[in-house]
mmCIF file with all atom_site columns, C-alpha atoms in Angstrom:
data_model
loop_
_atom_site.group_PDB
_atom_site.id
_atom_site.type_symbol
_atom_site.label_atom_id
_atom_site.label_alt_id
_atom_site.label_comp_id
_atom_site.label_asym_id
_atom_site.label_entity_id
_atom_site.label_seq_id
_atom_site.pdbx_PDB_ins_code
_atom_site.Cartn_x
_atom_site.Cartn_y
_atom_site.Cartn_z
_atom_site.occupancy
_atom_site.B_iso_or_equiv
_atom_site.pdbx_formal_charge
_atom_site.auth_seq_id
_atom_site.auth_comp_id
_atom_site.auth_asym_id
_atom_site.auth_atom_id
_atom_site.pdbx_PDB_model_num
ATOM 1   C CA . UNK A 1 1   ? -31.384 13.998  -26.687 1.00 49.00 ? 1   UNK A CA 1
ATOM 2   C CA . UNK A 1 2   ? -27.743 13.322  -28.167 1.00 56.00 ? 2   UNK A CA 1
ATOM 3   C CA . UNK A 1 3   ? -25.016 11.541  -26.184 1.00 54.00 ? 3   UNK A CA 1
ATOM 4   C CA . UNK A 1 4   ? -22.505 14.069  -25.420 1.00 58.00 ? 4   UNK A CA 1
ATOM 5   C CA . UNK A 1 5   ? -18.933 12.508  -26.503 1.00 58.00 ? 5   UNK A CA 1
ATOM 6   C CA . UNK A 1 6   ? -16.757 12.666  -23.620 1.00 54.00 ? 6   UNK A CA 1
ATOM 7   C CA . UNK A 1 7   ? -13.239 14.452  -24.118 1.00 65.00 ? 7   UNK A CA 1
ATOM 8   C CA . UNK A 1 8   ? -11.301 12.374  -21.594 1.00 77.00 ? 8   UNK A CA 1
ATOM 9   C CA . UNK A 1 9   ? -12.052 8.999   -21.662 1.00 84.00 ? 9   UNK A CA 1
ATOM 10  C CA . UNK A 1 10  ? -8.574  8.356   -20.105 1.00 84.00 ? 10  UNK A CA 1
ATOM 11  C CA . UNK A 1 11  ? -9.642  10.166  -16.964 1.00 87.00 ? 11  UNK A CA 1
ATOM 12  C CA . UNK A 1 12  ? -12.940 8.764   -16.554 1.00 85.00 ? 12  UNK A CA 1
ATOM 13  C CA . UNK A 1 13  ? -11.851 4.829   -16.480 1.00 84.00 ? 13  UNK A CA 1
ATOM 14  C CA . UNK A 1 14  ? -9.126  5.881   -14.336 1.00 87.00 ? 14  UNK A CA 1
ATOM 15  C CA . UNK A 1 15  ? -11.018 7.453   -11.858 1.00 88.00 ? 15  UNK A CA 1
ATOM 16  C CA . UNK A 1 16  ? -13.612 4.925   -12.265 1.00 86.00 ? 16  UNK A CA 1
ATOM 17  C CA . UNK A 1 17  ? -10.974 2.071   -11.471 1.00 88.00 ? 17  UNK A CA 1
ATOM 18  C CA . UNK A 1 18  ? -9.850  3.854   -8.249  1.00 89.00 ? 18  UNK A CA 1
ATOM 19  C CA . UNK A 1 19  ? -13.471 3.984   -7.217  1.00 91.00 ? 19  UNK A CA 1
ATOM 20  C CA . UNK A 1 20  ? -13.453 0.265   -7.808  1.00 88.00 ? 20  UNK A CA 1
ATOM 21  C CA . UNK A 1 21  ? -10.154 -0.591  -5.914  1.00 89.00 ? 21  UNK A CA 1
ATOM 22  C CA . UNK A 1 22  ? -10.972 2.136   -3.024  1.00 91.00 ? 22  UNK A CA 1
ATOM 23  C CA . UNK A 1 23  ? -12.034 -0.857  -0.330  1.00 92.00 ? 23  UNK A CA 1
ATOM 24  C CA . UNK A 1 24  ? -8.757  -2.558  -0.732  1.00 91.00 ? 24  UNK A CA 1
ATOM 25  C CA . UNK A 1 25  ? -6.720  0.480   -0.821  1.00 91.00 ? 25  UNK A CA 1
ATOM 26  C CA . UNK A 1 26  ? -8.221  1.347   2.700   1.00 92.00 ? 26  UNK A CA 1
ATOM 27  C CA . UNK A 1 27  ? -7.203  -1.977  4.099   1.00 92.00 ? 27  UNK A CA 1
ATOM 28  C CA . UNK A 1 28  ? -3.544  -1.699  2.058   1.00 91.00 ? 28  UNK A CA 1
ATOM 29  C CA . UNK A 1 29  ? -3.362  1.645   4.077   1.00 91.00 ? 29  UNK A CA 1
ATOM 30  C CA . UNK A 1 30  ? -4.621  -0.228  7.571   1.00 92.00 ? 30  UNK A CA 1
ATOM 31  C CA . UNK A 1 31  ? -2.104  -2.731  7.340   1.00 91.00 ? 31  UNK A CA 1
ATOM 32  C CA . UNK A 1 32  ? 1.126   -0.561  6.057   1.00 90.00 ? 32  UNK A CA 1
ATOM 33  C CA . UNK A 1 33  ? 0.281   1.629   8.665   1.00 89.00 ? 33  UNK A CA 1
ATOM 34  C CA . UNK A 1 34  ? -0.011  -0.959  11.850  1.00 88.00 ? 34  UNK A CA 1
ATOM 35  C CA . UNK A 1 35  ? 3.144   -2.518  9.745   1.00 88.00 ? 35  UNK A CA 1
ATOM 36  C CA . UNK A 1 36  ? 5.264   0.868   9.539   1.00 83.00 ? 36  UNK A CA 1
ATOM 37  C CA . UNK A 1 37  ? 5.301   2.043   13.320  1.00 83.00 ? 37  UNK A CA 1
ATOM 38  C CA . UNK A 1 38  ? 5.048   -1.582  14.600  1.00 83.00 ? 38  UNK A CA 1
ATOM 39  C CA . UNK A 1 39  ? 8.853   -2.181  13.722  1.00 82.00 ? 39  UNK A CA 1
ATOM 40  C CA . UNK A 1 40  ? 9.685   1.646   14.200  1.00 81.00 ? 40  UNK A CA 1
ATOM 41  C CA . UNK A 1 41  ? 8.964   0.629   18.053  1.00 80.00 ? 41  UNK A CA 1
ATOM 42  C CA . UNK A 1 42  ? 10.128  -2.562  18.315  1.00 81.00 ? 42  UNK A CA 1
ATOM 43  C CA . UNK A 1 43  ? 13.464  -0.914  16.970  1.00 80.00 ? 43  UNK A CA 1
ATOM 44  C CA . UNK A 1 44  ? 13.015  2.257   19.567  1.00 79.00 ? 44  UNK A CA 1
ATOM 45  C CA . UNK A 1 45  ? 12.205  -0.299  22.218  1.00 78.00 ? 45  UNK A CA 1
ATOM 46  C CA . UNK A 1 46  ? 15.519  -2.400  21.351  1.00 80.00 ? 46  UNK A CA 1
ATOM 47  C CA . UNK A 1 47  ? 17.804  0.632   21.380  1.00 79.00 ? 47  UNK A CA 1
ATOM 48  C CA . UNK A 1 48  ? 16.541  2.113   24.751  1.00 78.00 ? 48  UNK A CA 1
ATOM 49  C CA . UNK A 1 49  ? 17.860  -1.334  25.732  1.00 78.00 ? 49  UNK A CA 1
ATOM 50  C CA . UNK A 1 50  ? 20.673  -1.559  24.197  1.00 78.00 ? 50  UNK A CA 1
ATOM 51  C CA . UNK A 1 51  ? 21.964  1.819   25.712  1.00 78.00 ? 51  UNK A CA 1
ATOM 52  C CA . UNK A 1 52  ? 20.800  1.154   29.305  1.00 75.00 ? 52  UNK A CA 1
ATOM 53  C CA . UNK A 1 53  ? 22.616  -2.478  28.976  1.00 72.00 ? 53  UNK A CA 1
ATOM 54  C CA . UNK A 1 54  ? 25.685  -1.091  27.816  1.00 71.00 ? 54  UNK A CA 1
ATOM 55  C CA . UNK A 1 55  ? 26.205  2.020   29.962  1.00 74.00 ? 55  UNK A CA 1
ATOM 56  C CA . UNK A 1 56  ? 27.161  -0.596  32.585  1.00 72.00 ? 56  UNK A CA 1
ATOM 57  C CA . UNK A 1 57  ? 30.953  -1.083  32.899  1.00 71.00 ? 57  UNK A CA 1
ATOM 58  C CA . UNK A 1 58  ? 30.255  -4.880  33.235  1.00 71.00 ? 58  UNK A CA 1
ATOM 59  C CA . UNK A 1 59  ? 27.355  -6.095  31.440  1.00 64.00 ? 59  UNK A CA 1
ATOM 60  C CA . UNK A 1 60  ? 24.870  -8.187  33.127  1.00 67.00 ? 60  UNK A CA 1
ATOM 61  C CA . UNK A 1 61  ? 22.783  -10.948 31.720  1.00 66.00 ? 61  UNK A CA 1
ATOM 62  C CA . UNK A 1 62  ? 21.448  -11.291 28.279  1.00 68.00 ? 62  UNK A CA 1
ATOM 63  C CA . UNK A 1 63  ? 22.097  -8.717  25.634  1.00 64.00 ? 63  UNK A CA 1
ATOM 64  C CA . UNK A 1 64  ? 19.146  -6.766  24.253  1.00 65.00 ? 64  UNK A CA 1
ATOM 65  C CA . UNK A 1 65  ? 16.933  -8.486  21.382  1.00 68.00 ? 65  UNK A CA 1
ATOM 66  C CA . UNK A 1 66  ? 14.825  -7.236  18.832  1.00 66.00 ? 66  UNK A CA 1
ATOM 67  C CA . UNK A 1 67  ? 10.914  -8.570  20.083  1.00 72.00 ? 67  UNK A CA 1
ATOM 68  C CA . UNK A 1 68  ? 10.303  -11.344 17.529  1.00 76.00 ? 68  UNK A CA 1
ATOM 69  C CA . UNK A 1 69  ? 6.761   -10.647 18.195  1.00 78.00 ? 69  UNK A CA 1
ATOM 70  C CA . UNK A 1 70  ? 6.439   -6.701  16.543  1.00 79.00 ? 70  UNK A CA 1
ATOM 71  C CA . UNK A 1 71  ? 8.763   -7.906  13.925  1.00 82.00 ? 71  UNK A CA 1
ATOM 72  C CA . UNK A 1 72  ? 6.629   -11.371 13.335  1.00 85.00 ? 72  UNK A CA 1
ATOM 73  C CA . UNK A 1 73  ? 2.963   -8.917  12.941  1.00 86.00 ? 73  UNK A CA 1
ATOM 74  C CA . UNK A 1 74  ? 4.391   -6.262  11.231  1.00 87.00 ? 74  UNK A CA 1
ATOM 75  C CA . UNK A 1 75  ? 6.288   -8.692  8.678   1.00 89.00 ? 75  UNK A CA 1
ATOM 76  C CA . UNK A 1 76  ? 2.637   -10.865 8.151   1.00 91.00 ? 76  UNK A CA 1
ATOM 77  C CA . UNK A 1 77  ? 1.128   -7.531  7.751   1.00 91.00 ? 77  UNK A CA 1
ATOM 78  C CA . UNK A 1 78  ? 3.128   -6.435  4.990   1.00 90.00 ? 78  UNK A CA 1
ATOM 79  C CA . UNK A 1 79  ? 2.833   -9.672  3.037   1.00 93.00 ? 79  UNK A CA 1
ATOM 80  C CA . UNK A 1 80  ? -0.954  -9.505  2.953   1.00 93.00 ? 80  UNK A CA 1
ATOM 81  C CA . UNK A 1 81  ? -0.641  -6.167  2.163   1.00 91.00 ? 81  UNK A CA 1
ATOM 82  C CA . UNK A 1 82  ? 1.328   -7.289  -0.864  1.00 91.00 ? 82  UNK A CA 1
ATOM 83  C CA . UNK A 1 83  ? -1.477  -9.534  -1.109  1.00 93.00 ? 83  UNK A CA 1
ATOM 84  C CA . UNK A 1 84  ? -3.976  -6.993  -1.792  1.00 92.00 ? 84  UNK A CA 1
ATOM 85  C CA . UNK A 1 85  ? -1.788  -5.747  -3.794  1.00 90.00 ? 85  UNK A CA 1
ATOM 86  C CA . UNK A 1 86  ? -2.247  -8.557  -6.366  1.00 91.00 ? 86  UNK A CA 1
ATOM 87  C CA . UNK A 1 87  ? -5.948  -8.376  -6.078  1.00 91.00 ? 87  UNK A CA 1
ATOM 88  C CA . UNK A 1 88  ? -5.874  -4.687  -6.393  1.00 90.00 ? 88  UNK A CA 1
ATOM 89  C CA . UNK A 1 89  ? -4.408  -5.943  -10.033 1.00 88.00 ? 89  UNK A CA 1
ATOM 90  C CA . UNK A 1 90  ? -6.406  -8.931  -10.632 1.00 89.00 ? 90  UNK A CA 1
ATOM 91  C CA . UNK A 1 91  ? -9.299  -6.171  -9.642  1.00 87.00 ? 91  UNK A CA 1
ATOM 92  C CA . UNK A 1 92  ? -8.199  -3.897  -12.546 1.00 86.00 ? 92  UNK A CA 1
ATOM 93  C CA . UNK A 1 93  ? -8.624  -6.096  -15.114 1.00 85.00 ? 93  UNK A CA 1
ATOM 94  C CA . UNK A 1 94  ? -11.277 -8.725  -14.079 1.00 83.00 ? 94  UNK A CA 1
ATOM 95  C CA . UNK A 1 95  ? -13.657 -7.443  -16.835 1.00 82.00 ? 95  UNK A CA 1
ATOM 96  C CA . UNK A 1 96  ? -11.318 -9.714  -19.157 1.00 82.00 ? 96  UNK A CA 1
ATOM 97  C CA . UNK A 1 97  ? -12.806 -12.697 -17.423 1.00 84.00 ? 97  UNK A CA 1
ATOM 98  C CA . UNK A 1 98  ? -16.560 -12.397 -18.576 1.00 82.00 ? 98  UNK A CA 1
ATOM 99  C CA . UNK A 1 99  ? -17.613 -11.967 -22.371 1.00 84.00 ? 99  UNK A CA 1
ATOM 100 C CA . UNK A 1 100 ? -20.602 -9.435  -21.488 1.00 82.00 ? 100 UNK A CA 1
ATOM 101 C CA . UNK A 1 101 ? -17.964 -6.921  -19.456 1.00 80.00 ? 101 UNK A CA 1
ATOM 102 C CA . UNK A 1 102 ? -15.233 -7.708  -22.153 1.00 82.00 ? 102 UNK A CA 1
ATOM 103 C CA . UNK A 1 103 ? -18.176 -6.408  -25.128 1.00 82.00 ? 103 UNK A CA 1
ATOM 104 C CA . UNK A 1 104 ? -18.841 -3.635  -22.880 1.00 81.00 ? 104 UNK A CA 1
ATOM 105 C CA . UNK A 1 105 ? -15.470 -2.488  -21.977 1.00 79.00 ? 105 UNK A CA 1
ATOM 106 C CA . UNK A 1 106 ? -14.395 -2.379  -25.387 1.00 79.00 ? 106 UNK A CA 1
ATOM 107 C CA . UNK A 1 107 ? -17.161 -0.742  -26.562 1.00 80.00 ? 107 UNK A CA 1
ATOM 108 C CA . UNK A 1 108 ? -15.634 2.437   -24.731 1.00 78.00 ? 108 UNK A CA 1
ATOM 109 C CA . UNK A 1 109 ? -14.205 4.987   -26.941 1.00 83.00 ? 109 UNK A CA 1
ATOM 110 C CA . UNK A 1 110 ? -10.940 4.034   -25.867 1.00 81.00 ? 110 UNK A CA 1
ATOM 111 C CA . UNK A 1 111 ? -7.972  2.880   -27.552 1.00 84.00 ? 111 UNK A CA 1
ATOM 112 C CA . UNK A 1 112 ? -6.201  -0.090  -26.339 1.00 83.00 ? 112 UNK A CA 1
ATOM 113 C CA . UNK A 1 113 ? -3.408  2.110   -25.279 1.00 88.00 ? 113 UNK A CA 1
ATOM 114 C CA . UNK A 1 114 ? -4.843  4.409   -23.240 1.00 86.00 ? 114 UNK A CA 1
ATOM 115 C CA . UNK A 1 115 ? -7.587  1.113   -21.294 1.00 86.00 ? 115 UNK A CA 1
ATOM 116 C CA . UNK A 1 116 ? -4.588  -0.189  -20.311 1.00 88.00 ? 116 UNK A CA 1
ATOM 117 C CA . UNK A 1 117 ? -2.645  2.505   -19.339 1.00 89.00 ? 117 UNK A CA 1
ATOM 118 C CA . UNK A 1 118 ? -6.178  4.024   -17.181 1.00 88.00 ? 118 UNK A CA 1
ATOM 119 C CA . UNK A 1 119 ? -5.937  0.264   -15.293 1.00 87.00 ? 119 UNK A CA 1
ATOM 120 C CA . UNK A 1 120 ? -2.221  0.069   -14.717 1.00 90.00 ? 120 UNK A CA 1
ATOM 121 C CA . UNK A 1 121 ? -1.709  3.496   -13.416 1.00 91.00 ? 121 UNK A CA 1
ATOM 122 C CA . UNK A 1 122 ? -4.973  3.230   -11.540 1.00 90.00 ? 122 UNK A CA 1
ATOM 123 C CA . UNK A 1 123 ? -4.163  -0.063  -10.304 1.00 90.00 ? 123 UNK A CA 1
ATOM 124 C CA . UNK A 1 124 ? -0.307  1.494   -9.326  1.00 92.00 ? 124 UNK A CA 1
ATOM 125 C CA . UNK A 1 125 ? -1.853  4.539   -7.664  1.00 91.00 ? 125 UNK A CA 1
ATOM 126 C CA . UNK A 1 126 ? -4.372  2.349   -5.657  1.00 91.00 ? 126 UNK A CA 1
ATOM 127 C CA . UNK A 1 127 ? -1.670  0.277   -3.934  1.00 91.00 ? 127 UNK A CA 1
ATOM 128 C CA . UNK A 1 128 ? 1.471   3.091   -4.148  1.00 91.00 ? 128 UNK A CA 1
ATOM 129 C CA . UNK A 1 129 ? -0.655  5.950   -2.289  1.00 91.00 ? 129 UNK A CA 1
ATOM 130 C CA . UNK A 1 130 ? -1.304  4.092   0.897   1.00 91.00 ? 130 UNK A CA 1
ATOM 131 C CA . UNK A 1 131 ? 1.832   3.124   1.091   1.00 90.00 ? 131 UNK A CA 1
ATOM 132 C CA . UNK A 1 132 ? 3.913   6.601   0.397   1.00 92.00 ? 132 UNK A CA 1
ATOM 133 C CA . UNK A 1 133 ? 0.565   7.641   2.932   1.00 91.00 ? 133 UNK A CA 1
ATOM 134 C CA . UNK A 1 134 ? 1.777   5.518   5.644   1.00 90.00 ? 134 UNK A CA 1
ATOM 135 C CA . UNK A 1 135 ? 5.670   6.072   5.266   1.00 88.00 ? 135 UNK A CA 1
ATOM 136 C CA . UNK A 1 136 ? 4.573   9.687   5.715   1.00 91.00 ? 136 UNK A CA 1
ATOM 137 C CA . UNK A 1 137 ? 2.968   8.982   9.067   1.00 89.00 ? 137 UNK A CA 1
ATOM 138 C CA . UNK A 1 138 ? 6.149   6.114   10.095  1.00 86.00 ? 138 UNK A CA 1
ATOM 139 C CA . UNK A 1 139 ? 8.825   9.070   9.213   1.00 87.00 ? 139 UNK A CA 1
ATOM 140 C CA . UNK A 1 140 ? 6.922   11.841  11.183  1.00 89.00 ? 140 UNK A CA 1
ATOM 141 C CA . UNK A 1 141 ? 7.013   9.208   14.227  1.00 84.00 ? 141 UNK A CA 1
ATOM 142 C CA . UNK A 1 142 ? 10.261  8.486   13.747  1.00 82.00 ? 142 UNK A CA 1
ATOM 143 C CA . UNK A 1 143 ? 11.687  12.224  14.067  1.00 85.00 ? 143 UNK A CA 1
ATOM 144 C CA . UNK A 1 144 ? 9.216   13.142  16.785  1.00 84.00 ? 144 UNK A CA 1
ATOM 145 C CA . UNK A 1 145 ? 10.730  9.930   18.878  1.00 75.00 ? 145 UNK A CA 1
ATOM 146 C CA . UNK A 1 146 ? 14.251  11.157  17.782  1.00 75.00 ? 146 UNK A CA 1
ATOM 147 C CA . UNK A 1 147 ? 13.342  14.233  19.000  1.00 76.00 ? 147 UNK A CA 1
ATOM 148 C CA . UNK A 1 148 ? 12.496  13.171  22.178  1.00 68.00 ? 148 UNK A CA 1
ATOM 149 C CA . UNK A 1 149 ? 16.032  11.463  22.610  1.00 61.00 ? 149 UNK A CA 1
#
């Protein structure tokens, strides 16, 4: 039996590097989207106030604030997010680290251009489709609340 050559090799380490980074991608996707609508209601939440405390001819007491607390989580959230981020790219090219994966790897019939291009667009798809996934889901909140208003 004869190893069949494979025609795209640029495909198959790609997909193979998304199937690698598809743990952190789910938790890039968890946090952008408890991130997104987090400050999408603290910012609903401070504008209902807003209008209710200045409808009144005279003002009374303190003027509305934004809730440090949504802003605080969602803020934390998005910087481990950009966390994983990192390690999605650290992920991508960790076979550089050991000598056994670095013989292997480049024993692919690959060229150089076309390994790294498979890992940086994998590793940019990984992290950029969760997010573009979640601002999907924030903007479709954000009309259906604007609706309701």
């Amino acid at each position: 039996m004869t190893a069949q050559k494979s025609t795209n090799n640029f495909k198959a380490n790609f997909l193979f590097r998304m199937k690698s980074n598809r743990k952190i991608s789910i938790i890039v996707l968890l946090l952008h989207l408890f991130a997104g609508p987090a400050v999408l209601i603290d910012i609903m939440v401070y504008l209902m106030q807003q209008k209710k405390y200045y409808a009144n001819p005279i003002p009374v007491g303190p003027a509305p604030m934004l809730n440090e607390v949504y802003t605080a989580v969602a803020i934390m959230a998005t910087i481990i997010a950009i966390l994983c981020g990192i390690a999605i790219a650290v992920n991508n090219f960790s076979y550089l680290y050991r000598k056994s994966n670095v013989d292997m790897f480049l024993a692919l019939p690959l060229t150089k251009k076309q390994r790294f291009f498979s890992d940086f667009t994998a590793g940019i798809a990984s992290y950029l489709a969760p997010f573009l996934a979640s601002g999907v889901v924030t903007m479709i909140l954000s009309f259906i609340v604007q609706g309701m208003d």
